[in-house]
CSV table of C-alpha atoms (C1' of nucleotides) in Angstrom, one decimal:
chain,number,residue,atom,x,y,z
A,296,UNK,CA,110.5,125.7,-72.7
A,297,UNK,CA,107.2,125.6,-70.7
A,298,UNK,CA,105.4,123.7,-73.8
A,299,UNK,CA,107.3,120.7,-72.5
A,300,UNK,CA,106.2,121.6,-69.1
A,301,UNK,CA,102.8,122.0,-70.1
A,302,UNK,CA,102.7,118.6,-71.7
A,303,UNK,CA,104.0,117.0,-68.4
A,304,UNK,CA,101.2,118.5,-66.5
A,305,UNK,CA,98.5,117.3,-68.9
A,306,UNK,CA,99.7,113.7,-69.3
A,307,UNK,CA,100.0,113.6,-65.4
A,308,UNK,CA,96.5,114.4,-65.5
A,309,UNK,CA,95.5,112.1,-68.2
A,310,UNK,CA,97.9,109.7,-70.6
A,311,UNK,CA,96.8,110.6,-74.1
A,312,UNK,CA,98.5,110.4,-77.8
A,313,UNK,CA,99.6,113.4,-79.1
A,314,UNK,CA,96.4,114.2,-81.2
A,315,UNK,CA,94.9,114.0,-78.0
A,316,UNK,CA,96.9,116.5,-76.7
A,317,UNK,CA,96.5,118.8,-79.5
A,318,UNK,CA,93.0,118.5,-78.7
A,319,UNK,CA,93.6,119.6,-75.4
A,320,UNK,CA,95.6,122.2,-76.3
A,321,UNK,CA,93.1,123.6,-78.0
A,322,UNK,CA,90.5,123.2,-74.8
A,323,UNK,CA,91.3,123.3,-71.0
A,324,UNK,CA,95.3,123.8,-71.9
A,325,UNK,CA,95.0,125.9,-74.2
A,326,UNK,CA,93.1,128.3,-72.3
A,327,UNK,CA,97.0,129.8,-71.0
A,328,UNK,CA,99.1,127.9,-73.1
A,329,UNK,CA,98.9,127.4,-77.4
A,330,UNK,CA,100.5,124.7,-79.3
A,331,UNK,CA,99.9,123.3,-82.3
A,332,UNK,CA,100.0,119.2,-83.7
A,333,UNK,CA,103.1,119.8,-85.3
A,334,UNK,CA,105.3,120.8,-82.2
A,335,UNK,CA,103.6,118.5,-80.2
A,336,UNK,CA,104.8,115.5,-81.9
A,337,UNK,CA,108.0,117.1,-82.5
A,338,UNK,CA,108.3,117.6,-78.5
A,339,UNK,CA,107.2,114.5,-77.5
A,340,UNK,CA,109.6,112.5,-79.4
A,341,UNK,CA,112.5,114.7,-78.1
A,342,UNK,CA,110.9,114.1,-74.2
A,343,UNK,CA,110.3,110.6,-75.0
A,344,UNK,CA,114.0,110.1,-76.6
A,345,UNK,CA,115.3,111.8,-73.1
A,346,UNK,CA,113.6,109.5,-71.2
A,347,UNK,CA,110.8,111.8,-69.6
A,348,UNK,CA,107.8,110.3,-71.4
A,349,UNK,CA,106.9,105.9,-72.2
A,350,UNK,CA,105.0,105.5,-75.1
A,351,UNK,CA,102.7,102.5,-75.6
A,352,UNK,CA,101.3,101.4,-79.3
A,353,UNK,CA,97.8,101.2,-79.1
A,354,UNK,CA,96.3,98.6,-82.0
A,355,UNK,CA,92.6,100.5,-82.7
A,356,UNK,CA,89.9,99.3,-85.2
A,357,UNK,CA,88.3,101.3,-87.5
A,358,UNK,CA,90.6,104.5,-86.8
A,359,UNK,CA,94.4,104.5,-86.7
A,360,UNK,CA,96.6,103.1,-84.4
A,361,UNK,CA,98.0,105.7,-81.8
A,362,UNK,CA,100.7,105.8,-79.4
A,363,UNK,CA,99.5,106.4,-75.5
A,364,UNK,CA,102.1,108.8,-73.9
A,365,UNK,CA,102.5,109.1,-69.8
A,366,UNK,CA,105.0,110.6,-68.0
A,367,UNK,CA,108.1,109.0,-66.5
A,368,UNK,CA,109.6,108.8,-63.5
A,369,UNK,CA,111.9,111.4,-64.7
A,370,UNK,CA,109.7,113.6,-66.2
A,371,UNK,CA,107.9,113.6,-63.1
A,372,UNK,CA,111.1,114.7,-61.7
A,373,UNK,CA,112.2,117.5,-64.2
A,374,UNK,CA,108.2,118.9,-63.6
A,375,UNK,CA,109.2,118.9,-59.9
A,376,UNK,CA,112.3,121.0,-60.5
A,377,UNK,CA,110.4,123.7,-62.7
A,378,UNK,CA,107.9,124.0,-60.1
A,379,UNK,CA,110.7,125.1,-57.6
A,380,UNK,CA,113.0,127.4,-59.9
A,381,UNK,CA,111.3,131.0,-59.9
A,382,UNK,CA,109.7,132.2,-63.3
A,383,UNK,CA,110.0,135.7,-64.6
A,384,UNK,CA,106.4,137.1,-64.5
A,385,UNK,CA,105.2,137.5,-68.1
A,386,UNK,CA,104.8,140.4,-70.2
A,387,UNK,CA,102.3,140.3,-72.4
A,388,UNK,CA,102.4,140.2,-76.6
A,389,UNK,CA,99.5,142.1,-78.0
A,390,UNK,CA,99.0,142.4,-81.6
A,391,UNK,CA,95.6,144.0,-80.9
A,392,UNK,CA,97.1,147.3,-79.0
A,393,UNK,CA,100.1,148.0,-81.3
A,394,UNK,CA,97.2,148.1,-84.0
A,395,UNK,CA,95.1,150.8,-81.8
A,396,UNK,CA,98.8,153.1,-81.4
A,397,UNK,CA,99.5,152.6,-85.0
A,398,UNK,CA,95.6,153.4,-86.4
A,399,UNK,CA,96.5,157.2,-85.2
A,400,UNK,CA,98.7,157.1,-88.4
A,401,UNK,CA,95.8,155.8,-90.4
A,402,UNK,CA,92.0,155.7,-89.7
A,403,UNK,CA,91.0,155.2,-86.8
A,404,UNK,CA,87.3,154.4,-87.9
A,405,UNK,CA,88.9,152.0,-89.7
A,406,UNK,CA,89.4,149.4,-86.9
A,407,UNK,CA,86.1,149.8,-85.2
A,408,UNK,CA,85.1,146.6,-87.2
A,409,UNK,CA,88.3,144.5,-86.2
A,410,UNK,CA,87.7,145.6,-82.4
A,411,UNK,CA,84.2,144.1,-82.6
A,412,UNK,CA,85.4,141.3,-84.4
A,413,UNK,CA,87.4,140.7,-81.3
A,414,UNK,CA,85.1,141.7,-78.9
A,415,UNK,CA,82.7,138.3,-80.4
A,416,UNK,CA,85.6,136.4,-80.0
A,417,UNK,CA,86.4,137.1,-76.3
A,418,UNK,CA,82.6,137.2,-75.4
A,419,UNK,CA,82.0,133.8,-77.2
A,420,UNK,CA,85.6,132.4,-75.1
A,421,UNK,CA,84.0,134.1,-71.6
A,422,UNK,CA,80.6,131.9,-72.3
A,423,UNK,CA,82.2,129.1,-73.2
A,424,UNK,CA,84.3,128.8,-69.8
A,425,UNK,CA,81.4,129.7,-68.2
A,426,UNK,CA,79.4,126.7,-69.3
A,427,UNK,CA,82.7,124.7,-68.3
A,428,UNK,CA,82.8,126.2,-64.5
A,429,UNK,CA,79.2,125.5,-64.3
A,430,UNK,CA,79.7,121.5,-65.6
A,431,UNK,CA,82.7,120.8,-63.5
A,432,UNK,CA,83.2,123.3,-60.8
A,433,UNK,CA,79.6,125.3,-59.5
A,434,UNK,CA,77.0,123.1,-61.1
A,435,UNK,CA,74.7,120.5,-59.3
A,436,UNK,CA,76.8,117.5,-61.4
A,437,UNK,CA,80.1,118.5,-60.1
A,438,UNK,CA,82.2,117.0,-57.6
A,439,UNK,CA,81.5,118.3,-53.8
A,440,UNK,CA,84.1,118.9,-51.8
A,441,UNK,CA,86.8,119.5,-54.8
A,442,UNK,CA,90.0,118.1,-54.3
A,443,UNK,CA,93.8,119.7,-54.0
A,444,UNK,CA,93.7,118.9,-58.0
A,445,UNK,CA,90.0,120.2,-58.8
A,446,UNK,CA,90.4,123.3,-56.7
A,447,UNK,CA,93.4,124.2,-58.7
A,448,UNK,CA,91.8,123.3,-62.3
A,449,UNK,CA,89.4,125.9,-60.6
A,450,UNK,CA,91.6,128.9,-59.9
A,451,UNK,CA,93.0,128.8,-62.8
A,452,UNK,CA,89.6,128.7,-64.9
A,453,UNK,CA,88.6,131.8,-62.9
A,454,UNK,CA,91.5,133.1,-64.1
A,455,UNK,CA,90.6,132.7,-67.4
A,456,UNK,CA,87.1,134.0,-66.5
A,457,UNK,CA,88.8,137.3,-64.9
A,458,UNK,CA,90.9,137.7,-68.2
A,459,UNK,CA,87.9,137.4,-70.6
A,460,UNK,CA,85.6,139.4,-68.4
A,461,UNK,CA,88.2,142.6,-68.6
A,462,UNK,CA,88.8,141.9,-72.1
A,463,UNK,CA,85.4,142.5,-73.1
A,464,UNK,CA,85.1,145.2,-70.7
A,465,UNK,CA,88.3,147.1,-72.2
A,466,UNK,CA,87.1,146.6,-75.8
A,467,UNK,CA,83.8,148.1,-75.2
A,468,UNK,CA,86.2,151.0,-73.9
A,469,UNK,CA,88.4,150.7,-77.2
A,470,UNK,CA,85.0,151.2,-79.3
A,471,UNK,CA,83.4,153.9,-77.2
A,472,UNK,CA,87.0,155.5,-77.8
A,473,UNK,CA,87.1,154.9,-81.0
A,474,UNK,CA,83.7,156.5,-82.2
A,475,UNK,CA,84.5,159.4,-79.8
A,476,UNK,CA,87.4,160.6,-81.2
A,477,UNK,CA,85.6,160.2,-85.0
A,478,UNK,CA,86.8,159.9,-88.3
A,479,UNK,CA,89.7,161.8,-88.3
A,480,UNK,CA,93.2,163.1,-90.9
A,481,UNK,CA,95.7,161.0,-90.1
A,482,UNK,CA,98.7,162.2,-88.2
A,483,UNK,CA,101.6,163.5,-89.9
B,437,UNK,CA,106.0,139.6,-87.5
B,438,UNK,CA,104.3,141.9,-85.2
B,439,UNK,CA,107.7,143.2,-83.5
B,440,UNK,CA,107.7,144.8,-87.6
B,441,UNK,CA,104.6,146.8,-86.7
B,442,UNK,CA,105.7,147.7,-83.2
B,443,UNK,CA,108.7,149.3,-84.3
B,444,UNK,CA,106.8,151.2,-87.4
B,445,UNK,CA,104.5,152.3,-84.9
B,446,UNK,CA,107.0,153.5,-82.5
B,447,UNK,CA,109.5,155.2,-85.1
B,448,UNK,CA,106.6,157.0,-86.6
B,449,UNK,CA,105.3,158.8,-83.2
B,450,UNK,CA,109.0,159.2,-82.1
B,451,UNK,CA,112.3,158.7,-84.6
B,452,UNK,CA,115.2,157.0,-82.9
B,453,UNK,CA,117.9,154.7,-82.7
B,454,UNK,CA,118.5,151.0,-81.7
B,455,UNK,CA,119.3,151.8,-78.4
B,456,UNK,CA,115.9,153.9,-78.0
B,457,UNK,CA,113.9,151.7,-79.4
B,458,UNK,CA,115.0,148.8,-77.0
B,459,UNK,CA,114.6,151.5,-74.1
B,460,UNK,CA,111.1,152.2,-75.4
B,461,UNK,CA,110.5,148.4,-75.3
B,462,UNK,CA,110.9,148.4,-71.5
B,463,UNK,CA,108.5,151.1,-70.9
B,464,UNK,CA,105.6,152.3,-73.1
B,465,UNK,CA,105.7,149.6,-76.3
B,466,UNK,CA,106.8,147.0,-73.8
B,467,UNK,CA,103.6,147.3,-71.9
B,468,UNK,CA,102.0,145.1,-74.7
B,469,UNK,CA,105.3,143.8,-76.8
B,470,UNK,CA,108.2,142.7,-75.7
B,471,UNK,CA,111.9,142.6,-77.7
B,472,UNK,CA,115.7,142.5,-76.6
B,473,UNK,CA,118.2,144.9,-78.2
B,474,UNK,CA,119.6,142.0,-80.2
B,475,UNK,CA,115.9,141.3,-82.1
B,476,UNK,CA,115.5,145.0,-82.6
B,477,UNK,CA,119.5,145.5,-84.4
B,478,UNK,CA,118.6,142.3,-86.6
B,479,UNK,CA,115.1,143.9,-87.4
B,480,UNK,CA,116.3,147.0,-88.1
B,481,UNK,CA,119.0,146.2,-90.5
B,482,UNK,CA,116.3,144.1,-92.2
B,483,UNK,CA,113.8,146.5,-92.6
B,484,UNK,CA,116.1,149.3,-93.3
B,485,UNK,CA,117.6,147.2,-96.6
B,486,UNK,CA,114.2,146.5,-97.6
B,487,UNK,CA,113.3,150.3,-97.8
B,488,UNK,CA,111.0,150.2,-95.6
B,489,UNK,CA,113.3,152.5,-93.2
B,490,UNK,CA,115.8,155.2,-93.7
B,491,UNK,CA,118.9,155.6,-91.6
B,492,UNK,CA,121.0,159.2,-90.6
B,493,UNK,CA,124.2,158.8,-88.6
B,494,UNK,CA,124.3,161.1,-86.2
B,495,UNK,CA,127.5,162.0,-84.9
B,496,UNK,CA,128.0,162.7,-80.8
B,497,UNK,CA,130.3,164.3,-79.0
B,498,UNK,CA,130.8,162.5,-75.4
B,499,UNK,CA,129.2,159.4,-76.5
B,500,UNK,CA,129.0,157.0,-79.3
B,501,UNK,CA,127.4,158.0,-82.7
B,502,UNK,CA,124.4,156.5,-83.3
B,503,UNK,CA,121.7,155.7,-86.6
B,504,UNK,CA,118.6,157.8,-85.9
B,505,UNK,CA,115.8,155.1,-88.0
B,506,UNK,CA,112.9,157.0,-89.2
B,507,UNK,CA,109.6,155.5,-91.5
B,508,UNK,CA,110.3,155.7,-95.1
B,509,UNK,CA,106.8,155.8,-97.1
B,510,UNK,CA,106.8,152.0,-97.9
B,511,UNK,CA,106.7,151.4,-94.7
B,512,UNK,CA,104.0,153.1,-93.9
B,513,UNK,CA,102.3,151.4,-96.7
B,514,UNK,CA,103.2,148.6,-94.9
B,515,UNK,CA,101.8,149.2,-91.7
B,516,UNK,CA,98.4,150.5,-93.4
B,517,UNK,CA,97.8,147.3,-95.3
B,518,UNK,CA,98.5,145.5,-91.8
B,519,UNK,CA,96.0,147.7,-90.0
B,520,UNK,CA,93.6,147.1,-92.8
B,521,UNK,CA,93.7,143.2,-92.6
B,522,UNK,CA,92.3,141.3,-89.3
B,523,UNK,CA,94.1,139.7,-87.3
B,524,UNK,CA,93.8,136.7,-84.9
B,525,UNK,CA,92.3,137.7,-81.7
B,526,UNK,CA,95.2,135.9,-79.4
B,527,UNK,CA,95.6,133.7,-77.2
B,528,UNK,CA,98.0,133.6,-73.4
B,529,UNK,CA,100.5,132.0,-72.7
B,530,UNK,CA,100.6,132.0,-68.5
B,531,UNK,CA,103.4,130.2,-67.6
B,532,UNK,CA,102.3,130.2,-63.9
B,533,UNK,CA,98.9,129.4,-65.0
B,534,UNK,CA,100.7,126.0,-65.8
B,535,UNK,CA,102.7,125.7,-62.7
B,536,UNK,CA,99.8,126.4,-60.6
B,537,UNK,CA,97.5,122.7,-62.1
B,538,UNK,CA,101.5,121.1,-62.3
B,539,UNK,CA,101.3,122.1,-58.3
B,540,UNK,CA,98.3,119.7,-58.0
B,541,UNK,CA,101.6,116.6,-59.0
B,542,UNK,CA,103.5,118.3,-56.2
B,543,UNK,CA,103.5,120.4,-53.2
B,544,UNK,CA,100.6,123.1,-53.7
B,545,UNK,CA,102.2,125.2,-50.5
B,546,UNK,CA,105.3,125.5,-52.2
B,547,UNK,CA,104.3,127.7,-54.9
B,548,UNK,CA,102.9,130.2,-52.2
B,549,UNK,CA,106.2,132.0,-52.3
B,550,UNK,CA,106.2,132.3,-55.6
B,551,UNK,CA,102.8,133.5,-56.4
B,552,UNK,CA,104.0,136.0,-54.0
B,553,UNK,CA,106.4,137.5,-55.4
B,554,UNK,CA,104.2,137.9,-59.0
B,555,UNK,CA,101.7,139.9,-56.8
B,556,UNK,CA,104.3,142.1,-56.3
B,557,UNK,CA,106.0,142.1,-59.5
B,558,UNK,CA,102.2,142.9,-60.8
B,559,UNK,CA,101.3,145.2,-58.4
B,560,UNK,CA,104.2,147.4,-59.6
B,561,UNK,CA,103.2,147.4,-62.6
B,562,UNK,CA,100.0,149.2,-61.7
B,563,UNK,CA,101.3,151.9,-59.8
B,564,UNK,CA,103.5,152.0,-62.4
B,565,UNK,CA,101.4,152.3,-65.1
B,566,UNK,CA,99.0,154.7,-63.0
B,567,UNK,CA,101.9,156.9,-62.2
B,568,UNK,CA,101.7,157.1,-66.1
B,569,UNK,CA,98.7,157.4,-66.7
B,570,UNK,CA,98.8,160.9,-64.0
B,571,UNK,CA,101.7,162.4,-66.0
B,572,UNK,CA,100.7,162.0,-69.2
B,573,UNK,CA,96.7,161.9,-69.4
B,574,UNK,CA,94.4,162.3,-65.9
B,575,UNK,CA,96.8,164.7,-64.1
B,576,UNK,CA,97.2,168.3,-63.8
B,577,UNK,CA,100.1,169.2,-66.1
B,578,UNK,CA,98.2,166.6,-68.8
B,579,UNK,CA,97.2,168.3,-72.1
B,580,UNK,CA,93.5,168.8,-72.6
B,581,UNK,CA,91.8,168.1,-74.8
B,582,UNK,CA,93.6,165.2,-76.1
B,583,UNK,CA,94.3,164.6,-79.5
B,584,UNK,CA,93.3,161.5,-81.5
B,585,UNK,CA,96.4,160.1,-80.8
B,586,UNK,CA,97.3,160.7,-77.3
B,587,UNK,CA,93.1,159.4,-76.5
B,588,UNK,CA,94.0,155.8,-78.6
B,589,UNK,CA,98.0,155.6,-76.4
B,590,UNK,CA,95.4,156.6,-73.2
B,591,UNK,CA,92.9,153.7,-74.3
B,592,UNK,CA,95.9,151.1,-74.5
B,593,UNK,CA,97.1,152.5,-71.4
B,594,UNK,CA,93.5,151.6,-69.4
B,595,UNK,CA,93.7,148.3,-71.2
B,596,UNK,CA,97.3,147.9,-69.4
B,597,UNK,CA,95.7,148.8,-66.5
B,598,UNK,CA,92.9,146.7,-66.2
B,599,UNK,CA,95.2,143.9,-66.9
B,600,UNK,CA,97.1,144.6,-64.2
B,601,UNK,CA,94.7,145.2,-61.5
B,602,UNK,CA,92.7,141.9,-63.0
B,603,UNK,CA,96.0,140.0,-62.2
B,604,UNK,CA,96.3,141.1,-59.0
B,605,UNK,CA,92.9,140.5,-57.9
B,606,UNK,CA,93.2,136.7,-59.4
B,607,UNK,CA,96.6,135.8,-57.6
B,608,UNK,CA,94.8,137.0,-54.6
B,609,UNK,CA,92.4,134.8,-55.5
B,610,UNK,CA,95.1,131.6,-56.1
B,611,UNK,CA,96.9,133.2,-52.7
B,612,UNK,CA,93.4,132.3,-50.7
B,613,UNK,CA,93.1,128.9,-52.8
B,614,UNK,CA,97.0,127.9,-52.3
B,615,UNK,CA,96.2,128.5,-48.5
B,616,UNK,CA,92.5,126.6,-48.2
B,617,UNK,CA,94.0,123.4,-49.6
B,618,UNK,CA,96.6,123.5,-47.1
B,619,UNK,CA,99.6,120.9,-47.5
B,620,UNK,CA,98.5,117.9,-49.2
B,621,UNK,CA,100.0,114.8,-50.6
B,622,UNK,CA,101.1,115.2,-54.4
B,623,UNK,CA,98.3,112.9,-56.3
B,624,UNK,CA,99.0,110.2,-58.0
C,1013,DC,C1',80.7,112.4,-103.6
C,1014,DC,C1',82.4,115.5,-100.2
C,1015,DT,C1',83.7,116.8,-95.9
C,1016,DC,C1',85.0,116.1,-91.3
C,1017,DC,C1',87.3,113.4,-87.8
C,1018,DC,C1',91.1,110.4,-86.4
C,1019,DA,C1',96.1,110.0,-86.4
C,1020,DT,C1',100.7,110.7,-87.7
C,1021,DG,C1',104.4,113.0,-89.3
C,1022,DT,C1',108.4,115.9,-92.5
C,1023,DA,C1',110.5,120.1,-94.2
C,1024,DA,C1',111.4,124.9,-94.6
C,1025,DT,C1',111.3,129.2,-92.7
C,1026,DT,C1',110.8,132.8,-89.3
C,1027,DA,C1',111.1,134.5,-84.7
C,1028,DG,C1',113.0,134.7,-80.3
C,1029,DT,C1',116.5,133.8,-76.6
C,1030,DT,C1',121.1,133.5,-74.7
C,1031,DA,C1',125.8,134.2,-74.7
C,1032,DC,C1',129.6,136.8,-76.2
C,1033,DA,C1',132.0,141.2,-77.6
C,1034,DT,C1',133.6,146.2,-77.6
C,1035,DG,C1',134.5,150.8,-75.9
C,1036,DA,C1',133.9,155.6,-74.2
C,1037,DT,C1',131.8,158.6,-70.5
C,1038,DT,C1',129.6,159.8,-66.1
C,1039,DG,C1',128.9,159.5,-61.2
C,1040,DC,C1',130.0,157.4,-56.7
D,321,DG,C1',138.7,151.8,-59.1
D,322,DC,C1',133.8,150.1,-60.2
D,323,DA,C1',129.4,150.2,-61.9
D,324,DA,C1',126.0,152.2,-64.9
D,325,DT,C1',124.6,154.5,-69.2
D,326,DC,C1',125.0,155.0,-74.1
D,327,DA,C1',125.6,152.6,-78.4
D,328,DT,C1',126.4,148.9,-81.5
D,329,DG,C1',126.6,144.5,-83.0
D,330,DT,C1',127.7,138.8,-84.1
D,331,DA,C1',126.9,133.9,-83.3
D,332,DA,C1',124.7,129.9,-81.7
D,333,DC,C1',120.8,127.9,-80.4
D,334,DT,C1',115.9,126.9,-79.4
D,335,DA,C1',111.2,127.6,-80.2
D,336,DA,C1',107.3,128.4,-83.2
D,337,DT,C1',104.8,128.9,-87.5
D,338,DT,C1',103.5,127.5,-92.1
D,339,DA,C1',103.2,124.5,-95.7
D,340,DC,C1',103.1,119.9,-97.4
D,341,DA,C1',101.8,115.0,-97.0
D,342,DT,C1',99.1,110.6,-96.2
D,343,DG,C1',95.1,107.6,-95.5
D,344,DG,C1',91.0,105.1,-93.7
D,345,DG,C1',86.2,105.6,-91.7
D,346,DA,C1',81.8,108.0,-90.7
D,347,DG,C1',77.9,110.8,-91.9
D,348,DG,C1',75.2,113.7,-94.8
DNA sequence: CCTCCCATGTAATTAGTTACATGATTGC
DNA sequence: GCAATCATGTAACTAATTACATGGGAGG
């Protein structure tokens, strides 16, 4: 249930409809955490119904109307109580690998494409939070000293950073494999 | 419906039952999926009925009979044609990642413990996986050369490895953070 | 005109988690 | 006697994905 929890923490940063936050969650949030329009409204309406969330209607002109969520008093409160029950440390879910194993049944060749395909995609993600450590963190327009908040936005970007960096570096690995062990029968 | 693939994957480099399977998803396949013994029964059942499986009973003296599940040619059609199409290159979901900016609402010192204590769960891992990775590929009693199939369940191995060893480096990293910004009032 | 952006949602389905349930054997 | 391992499952619930749906305004 940490979408909800997620969704706490970014409101607490900045009160924002729920397009907004889809938005989000496809930027700085979304970096460890996906979600997508649908179960965002569907979760905010539960939170706000429980009390953890106030809406306000927001009269716009010349786009819709939204509604402005922020966080509660006790949604402030149930955040609090995550943040002091232990989490299991995550295992990971990758598509990516199971496909490597399984391609010794099939053609291994065969993926080489795919793993570039992903390779672009993780070196286009590195560069883009790159750019975004340089604007708000390390550049000459950022902030200086950060504060509690900014240095923590900051670990976890270079977390991100660290993530995307052995990503690439592991998929060049995959490829250089991959053309090592050559076109090859597939396994019985 | 990756968990599919995962266990097409598995049963083909290894036959087995229910039971194995969920063993297997603690160790090796577990390193990049994850699935209880409840998801892998229901799965199963599923896949077996739709042909893509077929079953043996195999009776045990001393302990319960079990079904041995084995890949029945559609489904290795069906892993092939999954192989053969691209898939989205995917994205985290760090839990702590979101505790760690929810901190900046809260007490940042108090998460110390708990960062802790996912060093150590990640640092496990490693050795773990390196332990492994002696056995069955670097070590003495390793075969050599490898074949096509023990090089790819190597590469995914490294890539288990680096993730590890990445991790651990970046909650040193948010260890060293935590500690500069010291106790500090929640923000507003 | 067409597409993208803003903004909201419902409905149906699939996947995943948690709790409950059984029962023999092996080792301490 | 008690806990762990082997082996199988059902039931209830929660979370996530996919498809469908609407409608105005801005920019090329």
């Amino acid at each position: 249930m940490a979408l909800d929890h997620a969704i706490l923490v970014s409101l607490l940063e900045q009160p924002g409809s729920g397009y907004e936050l889809a938005r989000r969650f496809e930027r700085s949030i979304g970096y460890f955490w996906t979600a997508t329009h649908q179960q965002i409204y569907r979760v905010l309406k539960r939170m706000e119904s429980d009390g953890l969330l106030d809406v306000r209607d927001i009269p716009q002109q010349g786009r819709p109307d939204k509604k402005e969520y922020s966080v509660a008093e006790p949604g402030r409160d149930a955040l609090a109580a995550w943040l002091h029950e232990p989490i299991e440390p995550e295992s990971l879910r990758h598509d990516l690998a199971v496909k490597i194993r399984g391609a010794a049944f099939d053609d291994p060749a065969a993926l080489i494409r795919e793993v570039e395909r992903h390779h672009r995609v993780h070196s286009e993600r590195l560069e883009h939070y790159l750019t975004g450590e340089w604007r708000d963190f390390t550049g000459p327009g950022a902030p200086a000293p950060l504060d509690a908040g900014q240095e923590l936005q900051h670990v976890v970007l270079r977390g991100g950073i660290a993530y995307e960096r052995m990503t690439v570096a592991w998929l060049d690995d995959v490829l250089a494999t991959l053309h090592r062990i050559g076109p090859t029968a597939p396994q019985a």
